Coordinates of C-alpha atoms in Angstrom, one line a residue:
M567 CA 0.0 0.0 0.0
E568 CA 1.4 3.4 -1.0
F569 CA 1.2 6.5 1.2
S570 CA 0.4 9.6 -0.8
V571 CA 1.0 13.1 0.5
K572 CA -2.8 13.3 1.3
K573 CA -2.6 10.1 3.4
I574 CA 0.5 11.2 5.2
A575 CA -1.2 14.5 6.0
F576 CA -4.3 12.7 7.4
L577 CA -2.0 10.3 9.4
V578 CA -0.2 13.2 11.0
V579 CA -3.4 15.0 11.8
A580 CA -4.9 11.8 13.3
I581 CA -1.9 11.3 15.6
V582 CA -1.7 14.9 16.7
A583 CA -5.4 15.2 17.3
G584 CA -5.8 11.8 18.9
V585 CA -2.8 12.3 21.3
G586 CA -3.9 15.9 22.0
I587 CA -7.4 14.8 23.1
A588 CA -6.0 11.9 25.1
L589 CA -3.7 14.2 27.1
V590 CA -6.4 16.8 27.9
P591 CA -7.1 16.8 31.6
P592 CA -10.5 15.1 32.0
P593 CA -13.4 17.3 33.0
G594 CA -15.7 16.4 35.9
G595 CA -17.4 13.1 35.4
L596 CA -14.7 11.7 33.2
E597 CA -11.4 9.9 33.8
A598 CA -8.1 9.7 32.0
S599 CA -9.3 6.5 30.3
S600 CA -12.3 8.4 29.0
M601 CA -10.1 11.0 27.3
Q602 CA -7.9 8.3 25.9
V603 CA -10.8 6.5 24.4
L604 CA -12.1 9.7 22.9
G605 CA -8.6 10.5 21.5
I606 CA -8.3 7.1 19.9
L607 CA -11.8 7.4 18.5
L608 CA -11.1 10.8 17.0
G609 CA -7.8 9.5 15.5
A610 CA -9.7 6.5 13.9
V611 CA -12.4 8.8 12.4
I612 CA -9.7 10.9 10.8
L613 CA -8.0 7.8 9.4
W614 CA -11.3 6.6 8.0
A615 CA -12.0 10.0 6.5
G616 CA -8.6 10.1 4.8
G617 CA -8.6 6.4 3.7
V618 CA -5.1 6.1 5.2
L619 CA -5.5 2.4 6.0
P620 CA -8.1 -0.1 5.0
E621 CA -11.2 0.3 7.1
A622 CA -10.8 -3.0 8.8
A623 CA -7.2 -2.2 9.7
T624 CA -8.2 1.1 11.3
A625 CA -11.0 -0.6 13.2
I626 CA -8.6 -3.3 14.6
L627 CA -6.1 -0.6 15.5
M628 CA -8.7 1.4 17.3
S629 CA -9.9 -1.7 19.3
M630 CA -6.4 -2.7 20.3
L631 CA -5.5 0.8 21.4
F632 CA -8.7 0.8 23.6
I633 CA -7.3 -2.3 25.2
V634 CA -3.6 -1.4 25.5
V635 CA -3.8 2.3 26.2
A636 CA -7.2 2.9 27.8
K637 CA -7.2 -0.5 29.6
V638 CA -10.7 -1.4 28.3
P639 CA -11.3 -5.1 28.8
I640 CA -11.2 -7.2 25.7
D641 CA -14.8 -8.4 26.2
T642 CA -15.9 -4.8 26.1
S643 CA -13.6 -3.6 23.3
L644 CA -14.7 -6.5 21.1
S645 CA -18.1 -7.2 22.5
A646 CA -19.9 -7.3 19.2
F647 CA -18.0 -10.5 18.2
S648 CA -19.9 -12.5 20.8
G649 CA -23.3 -10.9 20.0
S650 CA -26.1 -12.1 17.8
T651 CA -25.7 -9.3 15.3
F652 CA -22.2 -10.4 14.3
W653 CA -23.4 -14.0 13.7
L654 CA -26.4 -12.8 11.8
L655 CA -24.0 -10.9 9.5
V656 CA -21.7 -14.0 9.1
A657 CA -24.8 -16.0 8.0
A658 CA -26.1 -13.1 5.8
F659 CA -22.7 -12.7 4.0
G660 CA -22.6 -16.4 3.3
L661 CA -26.2 -16.7 2.2
G662 CA -25.8 -13.7 -0.1
A663 CA -22.8 -15.4 -1.7
A664 CA -24.7 -18.6 -2.1
I665 CA -27.8 -17.0 -3.7
K666 CA -25.6 -15.2 -6.2
E667 CA -23.5 -18.3 -6.8
C668 CA -26.4 -20.5 -7.8
G669 CA -28.1 -17.8 -9.9
L670 CA -31.3 -17.7 -7.9
L671 CA -31.6 -13.9 -7.6
E672 CA -31.4 -13.3 -11.4
R673 CA -33.9 -16.0 -12.2
I674 CA -36.4 -14.7 -9.6
S675 CA -35.9 -11.2 -10.9
I676 CA -36.6 -12.2 -14.5
L677 CA -39.7 -14.2 -13.6
L678 CA -41.1 -11.3 -11.6
L679 CA -40.4 -8.7 -14.2
R680 CA -42.3 -10.7 -16.8
L681 CA -45.5 -10.2 -14.7
F682 CA -45.4 -6.4 -15.1
P683 CA -46.7 -4.3 -18.0
K684 CA -44.3 -4.0 -20.9
S685 CA -44.7 -0.2 -21.1
Y686 CA -42.1 2.2 -19.8
K687 CA -44.1 2.9 -16.7
G688 CA -44.7 -0.8 -16.2
Q689 CA -41.0 -1.5 -16.3
V690 CA -40.2 1.4 -13.9
L691 CA -42.7 -0.1 -11.5
G692 CA -41.4 -3.6 -12.1
L693 CA -37.8 -2.8 -11.5
S694 CA -38.6 -0.9 -8.3
A695 CA -40.9 -3.7 -7.1
V696 CA -38.6 -6.6 -8.0
T697 CA -35.6 -4.9 -6.3
T698 CA -37.7 -4.3 -3.2
I699 CA -39.2 -7.7 -3.0
T700 CA -35.9 -9.5 -3.4
A701 CA -34.1 -7.2 -1.1
P702 CA -34.3 -9.3 2.1
I703 CA -32.6 -12.4 0.6
I704 CA -29.2 -10.9 -0.2
P705 CA -27.5 -8.4 2.1
S706 CA -24.9 -7.0 -0.3
K707 CA -26.2 -4.0 -2.2
A708 CA -23.2 -4.2 -4.5
A709 CA -23.9 -7.9 -5.3
K710 CA -27.5 -7.0 -6.2
C711 CA -26.3 -4.2 -8.5
S712 CA -23.8 -6.4 -10.2
I713 CA -26.8 -8.7 -11.2
L714 CA -29.5 -6.1 -11.8
S715 CA -27.5 -3.5 -13.7
P716 CA -26.8 -5.7 -16.8
L717 CA -30.4 -7.0 -16.7
T718 CA -31.8 -3.5 -16.6
R719 CA -29.5 -2.4 -19.5
G720 CA -30.8 -5.3 -21.5
I721 CA -34.4 -4.2 -20.8
S722 CA -33.6 -0.7 -21.8
E723 CA -32.0 -1.7 -25.1
A724 CA -34.7 -4.3 -25.8
M725 CA -37.2 -1.4 -25.6
G726 CA -35.2 0.6 -28.1
Y727 CA -34.0 3.4 -25.8
K728 CA -30.9 5.3 -26.6
N729 CA -27.9 4.7 -24.4
E730 CA -27.2 7.7 -22.1
G731 CA -30.7 8.9 -22.9
K732 CA -33.2 10.0 -20.3
E733 CA -35.2 6.7 -20.6
A734 CA -32.1 4.6 -19.9
T735 CA -31.3 6.9 -16.9
G736 CA -34.9 6.4 -15.6
L737 CA -34.7 2.7 -15.8
F738 CA -31.4 2.6 -14.0
L739 CA -32.7 4.9 -11.3
S740 CA -35.8 2.7 -10.9
Y741 CA -33.9 -0.2 -9.6
Y742 CA -31.0 1.7 -8.0
A743 CA -33.2 4.0 -5.9
A744 CA -35.0 0.8 -4.6
T745 CA -31.6 -0.7 -3.8
C746 CA -31.0 2.4 -1.7
F747 CA -34.3 2.7 0.2
S748 CA -35.3 -1.0 0.7
P749 CA -32.5 -1.8 3.3
A750 CA -34.2 0.7 5.6
M751 CA -37.1 -1.7 5.9
F752 CA -35.4 -5.1 5.8
I753 CA -32.7 -5.9 8.3
T754 CA -31.1 -8.5 6.0
A755 CA -31.3 -6.3 2.9
S756 CA -28.1 -4.5 3.7
V757 CA -24.9 -5.1 5.8
T758 CA -25.3 -1.5 7.0
T759 CA -28.8 -2.1 8.4
A760 CA -27.8 -5.4 10.0
A761 CA -24.8 -3.6 11.6
L762 CA -27.1 -0.8 12.8
V763 CA -29.1 -3.4 14.8
G764 CA -26.0 -4.2 16.8
M765 CA -25.6 -0.5 17.7
Y766 CA -28.9 -0.5 19.7
S767 CA -29.2 -1.7 23.3
P768 CA -30.1 -5.4 23.9
E769 CA -33.6 -4.2 24.9
I770 CA -34.2 -2.5 21.5
Q771 CA -32.8 -5.4 19.6
E772 CA -35.2 -7.8 21.4
Q773 CA -38.1 -5.5 20.7
Y774 CA -37.4 -4.9 17.0
T775 CA -37.4 -8.3 15.4
M776 CA -37.1 -8.6 11.6
V777 CA -40.9 -8.5 11.3
T778 CA -41.5 -5.7 13.8
W779 CA -38.7 -3.6 12.2
A780 CA -40.4 -4.1 8.7
L781 CA -43.8 -3.2 10.0
C782 CA -42.5 0.0 11.7
A783 CA -40.5 1.0 8.6
A784 CA -43.4 0.3 6.2
P785 CA -44.9 3.8 6.2
W786 CA -41.6 5.3 5.2
L787 CA -40.8 2.7 2.5
I788 CA -44.3 2.9 0.9
L789 CA -43.9 6.7 0.6
M790 CA -40.4 6.3 -0.8
F791 CA -41.6 3.7 -3.3
V792 CA -44.5 5.8 -4.5
G793 CA -42.6 9.0 -4.6
N794 CA -39.7 7.6 -6.6
Y795 CA -42.0 5.8 -9.0
L796 CA -44.1 8.9 -9.7
F797 CA -41.1 11.1 -10.3
I798 CA -39.1 8.7 -12.4
S799 CA -42.0 7.5 -14.5
R800 CA -42.9 11.2 -15.4
R801 CA -39.6 12.9 -15.5
Y802 CA -37.9 10.3 -17.7
R803 CA -40.8 9.0 -19.7
P804 CA -40.2 8.6 -23.4
A805 CA -42.0 10.5 -26.1
S806 CA -43.0 7.3 -27.9
G807 CA -44.8 4.3 -26.3
N808 CA -42.2 1.7 -26.9
K809 CA -43.0 -1.7 -25.4
L810 CA -40.5 -4.2 -23.9
D811 CA -39.7 -7.0 -26.3
V812 CA -40.4 -9.9 -24.0
S813 CA -38.2 -12.2 -26.1
F814 CA -35.2 -10.5 -24.3
L815 CA -36.4 -11.9 -20.9
D816 CA -37.3 -15.2 -22.5
Q817 CA -33.9 -15.5 -24.1
R818 CA -32.2 -14.7 -20.8
L819 CA -34.3 -17.4 -19.0
K820 CA -33.3 -19.8 -21.8
E821 CA -29.7 -19.0 -21.2
L822 CA -30.1 -19.8 -17.5
G823 CA -31.5 -23.1 -18.5
A824 CA -33.9 -25.3 -16.4
W825 CA -34.0 -24.8 -12.7
T826 CA -30.9 -26.5 -11.2
K827 CA -31.0 -28.7 -8.2
K828 CA -29.0 -26.1 -6.3
E829 CA -31.4 -23.3 -7.1
K830 CA -34.4 -25.4 -5.9
I831 CA -32.6 -26.3 -2.7
M832 CA -31.6 -22.7 -2.1
G833 CA -35.1 -21.5 -2.8
I834 CA -36.6 -24.0 -0.2
V835 CA -33.9 -23.1 2.3
M836 CA -34.7 -19.3 2.0
I837 CA -38.5 -19.9 2.2
V838 CA -38.0 -22.0 5.4
T839 CA -35.6 -19.3 6.8
I840 CA -38.0 -16.5 6.2
L841 CA -40.8 -18.5 7.8
L842 CA -38.6 -19.0 10.9
W843 CA -38.0 -15.2 11.0
V844 CA -41.7 -14.5 10.7
F845 CA -42.8 -17.0 13.4
K846 CA -39.9 -16.3 15.7
S847 CA -42.0 -15.6 18.7
Q848 CA -44.1 -18.8 18.2
L849 CA -41.2 -21.1 17.5
G850 CA -38.5 -19.5 19.7
V851 CA -35.8 -19.7 17.1
P852 CA -33.6 -16.6 17.1
E853 CA -33.1 -14.9 13.8
Y854 CA -29.3 -15.4 13.7
A855 CA -29.8 -19.1 14.5
A856 CA -32.3 -19.5 11.6
A857 CA -29.8 -17.8 9.3
L858 CA -26.9 -19.9 10.4
F859 CA -28.9 -23.1 9.9
A860 CA -29.6 -21.8 6.3
L861 CA -25.8 -21.2 5.8
V862 CA -25.0 -24.7 7.0
A863 CA -27.5 -26.0 4.4
A864 CA -25.9 -24.0 1.7
L865 CA -22.5 -25.4 2.6
A866 CA -23.7 -28.9 3.1
F867 CA -25.4 -29.1 -0.3
D868 CA -22.4 -27.5 -1.9
I869 CA -24.5 -24.5 -3.1
L870 CA -21.7 -22.4 -1.7
P871 CA -18.5 -24.4 -2.1
I872 CA -16.2 -24.0 0.9
K873 CA -13.5 -22.5 -1.2
K874 CA -15.9 -19.8 -2.5
W875 CA -17.1 -19.2 1.0
R876 CA -13.5 -18.4 1.9
S877 CA -12.9 -16.1 -1.1
N878 CA -16.4 -14.6 -1.9
V879 CA -17.3 -13.4 1.6
A880 CA -15.9 -10.0 2.7
W881 CA -14.3 -11.1 5.9
D882 CA -12.5 -7.8 6.3
S883 CA -15.9 -6.1 6.3
L884 CA -17.1 -8.4 9.1
I885 CA -14.0 -7.6 11.2
F886 CA -14.6 -3.9 10.6
I887 CA -18.2 -4.1 11.6
G888 CA -17.5 -6.0 14.7
C889 CA -14.9 -3.5 15.9
A890 CA -17.0 -0.5 14.9
V891 CA -20.3 -1.8 16.5
S892 CA -18.4 -2.4 19.8
L893 CA -18.2 1.3 20.3
S894 CA -21.7 1.1 21.7
T895 CA -20.3 -0.8 24.7
V896 CA -16.9 1.0 25.0
L897 CA -18.2 4.5 25.5
P898 CA -20.6 3.7 28.3
A899 CA -17.9 1.5 30.0
V900 CA -15.5 4.5 30.3
G901 CA -18.2 6.9 31.5
V902 CA -18.5 9.0 28.2
T903 CA -22.2 8.3 27.7
D904 CA -23.3 9.4 31.2
W905 CA -21.1 12.5 31.0
L906 CA -22.4 13.4 27.5
V907 CA -26.1 13.1 28.7
A908 CA -25.4 15.3 31.8
A909 CA -23.3 17.9 29.9
V910 CA -25.0 18.1 26.6
G911 CA -28.5 16.6 27.2
P912 CA -30.1 19.8 28.5
Y913 CA -29.0 21.7 25.3
T914 CA -30.4 19.1 22.9
E915 CA -33.8 18.7 24.5
M916 CA -35.3 21.4 22.2
F917 CA -33.8 19.6 19.2
F918 CA -35.4 16.3 20.1
A919 CA -38.6 17.9 21.3
N920 CA -39.4 19.2 17.8
P921 CA -39.9 16.1 15.5
F922 CA -39.5 18.0 12.3
L923 CA -36.4 19.8 13.5
M924 CA -34.9 16.5 14.7
I925 CA -35.6 14.7 11.4
A926 CA -34.2 17.6 9.3
G927 CA -31.2 17.9 11.6
L928 CA -30.4 14.2 11.4
A929 CA -30.8 14.2 7.6
V930 CA -28.5 17.2 7.2
L931 CA -25.9 15.8 9.6
T932 CA -25.8 12.5 7.8
I933 CA -25.5 14.1 4.3
V934 CA -22.8 16.5 5.4
V935 CA -20.7 14.1 7.4
R936 CA -20.9 11.5 4.6
F937 CA -18.8 13.8 2.4
L938 CA -16.0 13.3 4.9
I939 CA -16.6 9.7 6.3
L940 CA -17.1 7.5 3.3
S941 CA -17.9 4.4 5.3
E942 CA -21.7 4.1 6.0
I943 CA -21.1 1.8 9.0
G944 CA -18.2 4.0 10.3
Y945 CA -20.4 7.0 10.3
L946 CA -23.3 5.2 12.0
S947 CA -21.2 3.5 14.6
V948 CA -19.6 6.8 15.7
F949 CA -22.7 9.0 15.7
T950 CA -25.2 6.5 17.1
A951 CA -22.9 6.0 20.1
F952 CA -23.3 9.7 20.9
L953 CA -26.9 10.4 19.7
F954 CA -28.7 7.4 21.1
P955 CA -28.1 8.3 24.8
L956 CA -29.2 11.9 24.1
A957 CA -32.3 10.7 22.4
I958 CA -33.2 8.4 25.3
A959 CA -32.6 11.3 27.8
A960 CA -35.0 13.4 25.8
G961 CA -37.6 10.6 25.7
V962 CA -37.3 9.8 22.0
N963 CA -37.1 6.3 20.8
P964 CA -33.5 5.6 19.6
W965 CA -34.9 3.3 16.9
I966 CA -36.3 6.3 15.2
V967 CA -33.0 8.2 15.3
G968 CA -31.1 5.3 13.9
F969 CA -33.7 4.7 11.2
I970 CA -33.6 8.3 10.0
M971 CA -29.8 8.3 9.9
N972 CA -29.8 5.0 8.0
A973 CA -32.3 6.4 5.5
F974 CA -29.9 9.1 4.4
V975 CA -26.6 7.3 4.8
I976 CA -26.6 5.9 1.2
V977 CA -26.1 9.3 -0.5
W978 CA -24.2 9.4 -3.8
F979 CA -23.9 13.1 -4.7
L980 CA -20.3 12.5 -5.7
P981 CA -19.4 9.0 -7.1
Y982 CA -16.6 8.6 -4.5
Q983 CA -19.1 8.6 -1.7
S984 CA -20.6 5.2 -2.6
S985 CA -18.9 2.0 -3.8
V986 CA -22.4 0.6 -4.3
Y987 CA -23.2 3.4 -6.8
L988 CA -19.9 2.8 -8.7
T989 CA -20.7 -0.9 -8.9
A990 CA -24.2 -0.2 -10.2
I991 CA -23.1 2.3 -12.9
H992 CA -20.1 0.3 -14.1
S993 CA -21.3 -3.3 -13.9
A994 CA -23.5 -3.0 -16.9
G995 CA -20.6 -1.8 -19.1
E996 CA -19.5 1.5 -20.5
G997 CA -21.8 3.9 -22.4
W998 CA -25.2 3.1 -20.9
V999 CA -25.8 5.9 -18.3
T1000 CA -23.7 8.8 -17.2
E1001 CA -22.5 9.8 -13.8
G1002 CA -23.7 13.3 -14.3
A1003 CA -27.3 12.4 -15.0
T1004 CA -27.5 9.7 -12.3
T1005 CA -25.8 11.6 -9.4
K1006 CA -28.1 14.6 -9.9
Y1007 CA -31.0 12.3 -8.9
C1008 CA -29.5 12.1 -5.4
F1009 CA -31.0 15.6 -4.7
V1010 CA -34.5 14.3 -5.6
Y1011 CA -33.9 11.1 -3.6
C1012 CA -33.1 13.0 -0.5
A1013 CA -36.0 15.4 -0.9
I1014 CA -38.4 12.5 -1.2
A1015 CA -36.8 10.8 1.8
L1016 CA -37.1 13.9 3.9
A1017 CA -40.8 14.3 2.9
A1018 CA -41.4 10.6 3.6
S1019 CA -39.8 11.0 7.0
F1020 CA -41.9 14.0 7.9
I1021 CA -45.2 12.2 6.9
S1022 CA -44.1 9.0 8.6
Y1023 CA -43.8 10.9 11.9
F1024 CA -47.6 10.9 12.1
A1025 CA -47.7 7.2 11.5
W1026 CA -45.0 6.5 14.1
Q1027 CA -46.9 8.6 16.6
A1028 CA -50.1 6.7 15.9
M1029 CA -48.1 3.4 16.3
G1030 CA -46.8 4.6 19.6
I1031 CA -43.1 4.2 18.8
W1032 CA -41.9 7.8 18.6
T1033 CA -41.3 8.1 22.3
I1034 CA -40.1 5.7 24.9

C-alpha cells in the first residue's frame, strides 16, 4: 500500500489530534481512560476519512488501542463479536454469496419482471418492485447491483431506448433507488442495516425483530416507493410508447436453463428461513440461528463451495463491523455516555422535542458528514454512540434516530461517496448511463426521503413508537 501526500497528512493530523485529546485533563465526570478512548476514536475517524488504512485495519487498531492504552477489557472492546448481530452478519454474508453463486436472484428477478406491464411505466414499476421484493434475501447491495444493472440495461436496449438517454437513466434509477431505500425496511437487505441493529441496546434489539422492524418501517418505505416511482415515471418517460420485447427476458431465461438442483434447494432453504423469521415468537428460534442453519444447508449441499465461502465473503468487512459496533459498549464503559447526557443533554432537548427539526437535523448531519466519512457503518457507529443516549434522555425512541440516519446514509452526490453506486453504474458496461445524470437524482432522492420521514412521523406517533 502506497502512502500519498494526502494520506500522510491525514495520518499526522490523526496522531496529533488523537494524542492531544487523550492528554487533555478530564473534566468532571470523566477519567483519564475516558479521554484516551475519545482521542483514539477521533484518530480513527480521521484515518477513516482520509482512507489512510483499509477500514478493517483502522478498526482493529482502534480496538487494540482501547485495550492497550485505555485498559478497556477485551470483552468490552470487542463485545460485538460475541453478540447475535455479528453472527447474523456471518450468515447473511454467506447466504448472499450462495444465492448469487447459484443464480437464484437473477432467475427470480426475471420471472417477476415478466409479470409487469411491458410499457415504460410498467418496467419502472417492475424494476422498483422486484428490487424491493428480493431485497431481504441478499445483504450485499453491490452484489444486487452487479446482477440487476446488466439485466436493466438489457431491458432498456430491448425497448429501443438510446444509451445515455433519459429513458435509460430512468430505468437505471428505478432499480437503483429501490436498492438504496429498501434496506431501511429489511434488516437483511443490507450489511449496513444489519450492523445498525448491533448499535442498539439489547432491549431495543429484542423489541425490534425482523418482522417488527419491517412493519414499523413500512410507512416510510411505501412513501419512498410511491414518490420515486411517480417522479421517475414522469420525469424520464419517453415520447413514444415503446414496449418491452419480451423475447429478451425469455432469451435470458433460456440461457439460464432449467431450474438447477442447487437453485431449488436454495429456494426452499430461503423460504424456510423467512418463515422462521416471521414466526420467531411462536417457534422460539432466534433470527441469527435460523440464518446460520440456512448457511449450514448452503455449505452442506455445496450450493456455496467451501473455497468460494472463503474467497467470496468480505471477511474484512465483518471484522470492521465487529470493531465499529463495539463502540456502543466501549463509550458507556468509560463513562463517556453518562457524561455526555449530563453535559449536553439539556441543550439538545429542544432539538429532540421538535420532531421536524430533529428529522431535518439528522438528515443534514448525515448528508454533510458522509462527504467526509465514506464508510456508512463507520459514520453510523460513531454518531449513534453519541446520539442514542441523548435521544433516550429526551424521551425519543432511539430506533427512530437510527432509522432516519440509515435512511440518508446511502447518498451518492459524488461518485466517490458510494462504492455501491460505482458498482451499479459500471457493472453494466460503458456507455449506458452517465455519472452526471444519475448523481443529480440524489438531490431528488433526499428530498423524497425527507418528505417521507416528515409524513411518517404521524404514522410512528399513531403506532406509539416515537417516544419511549
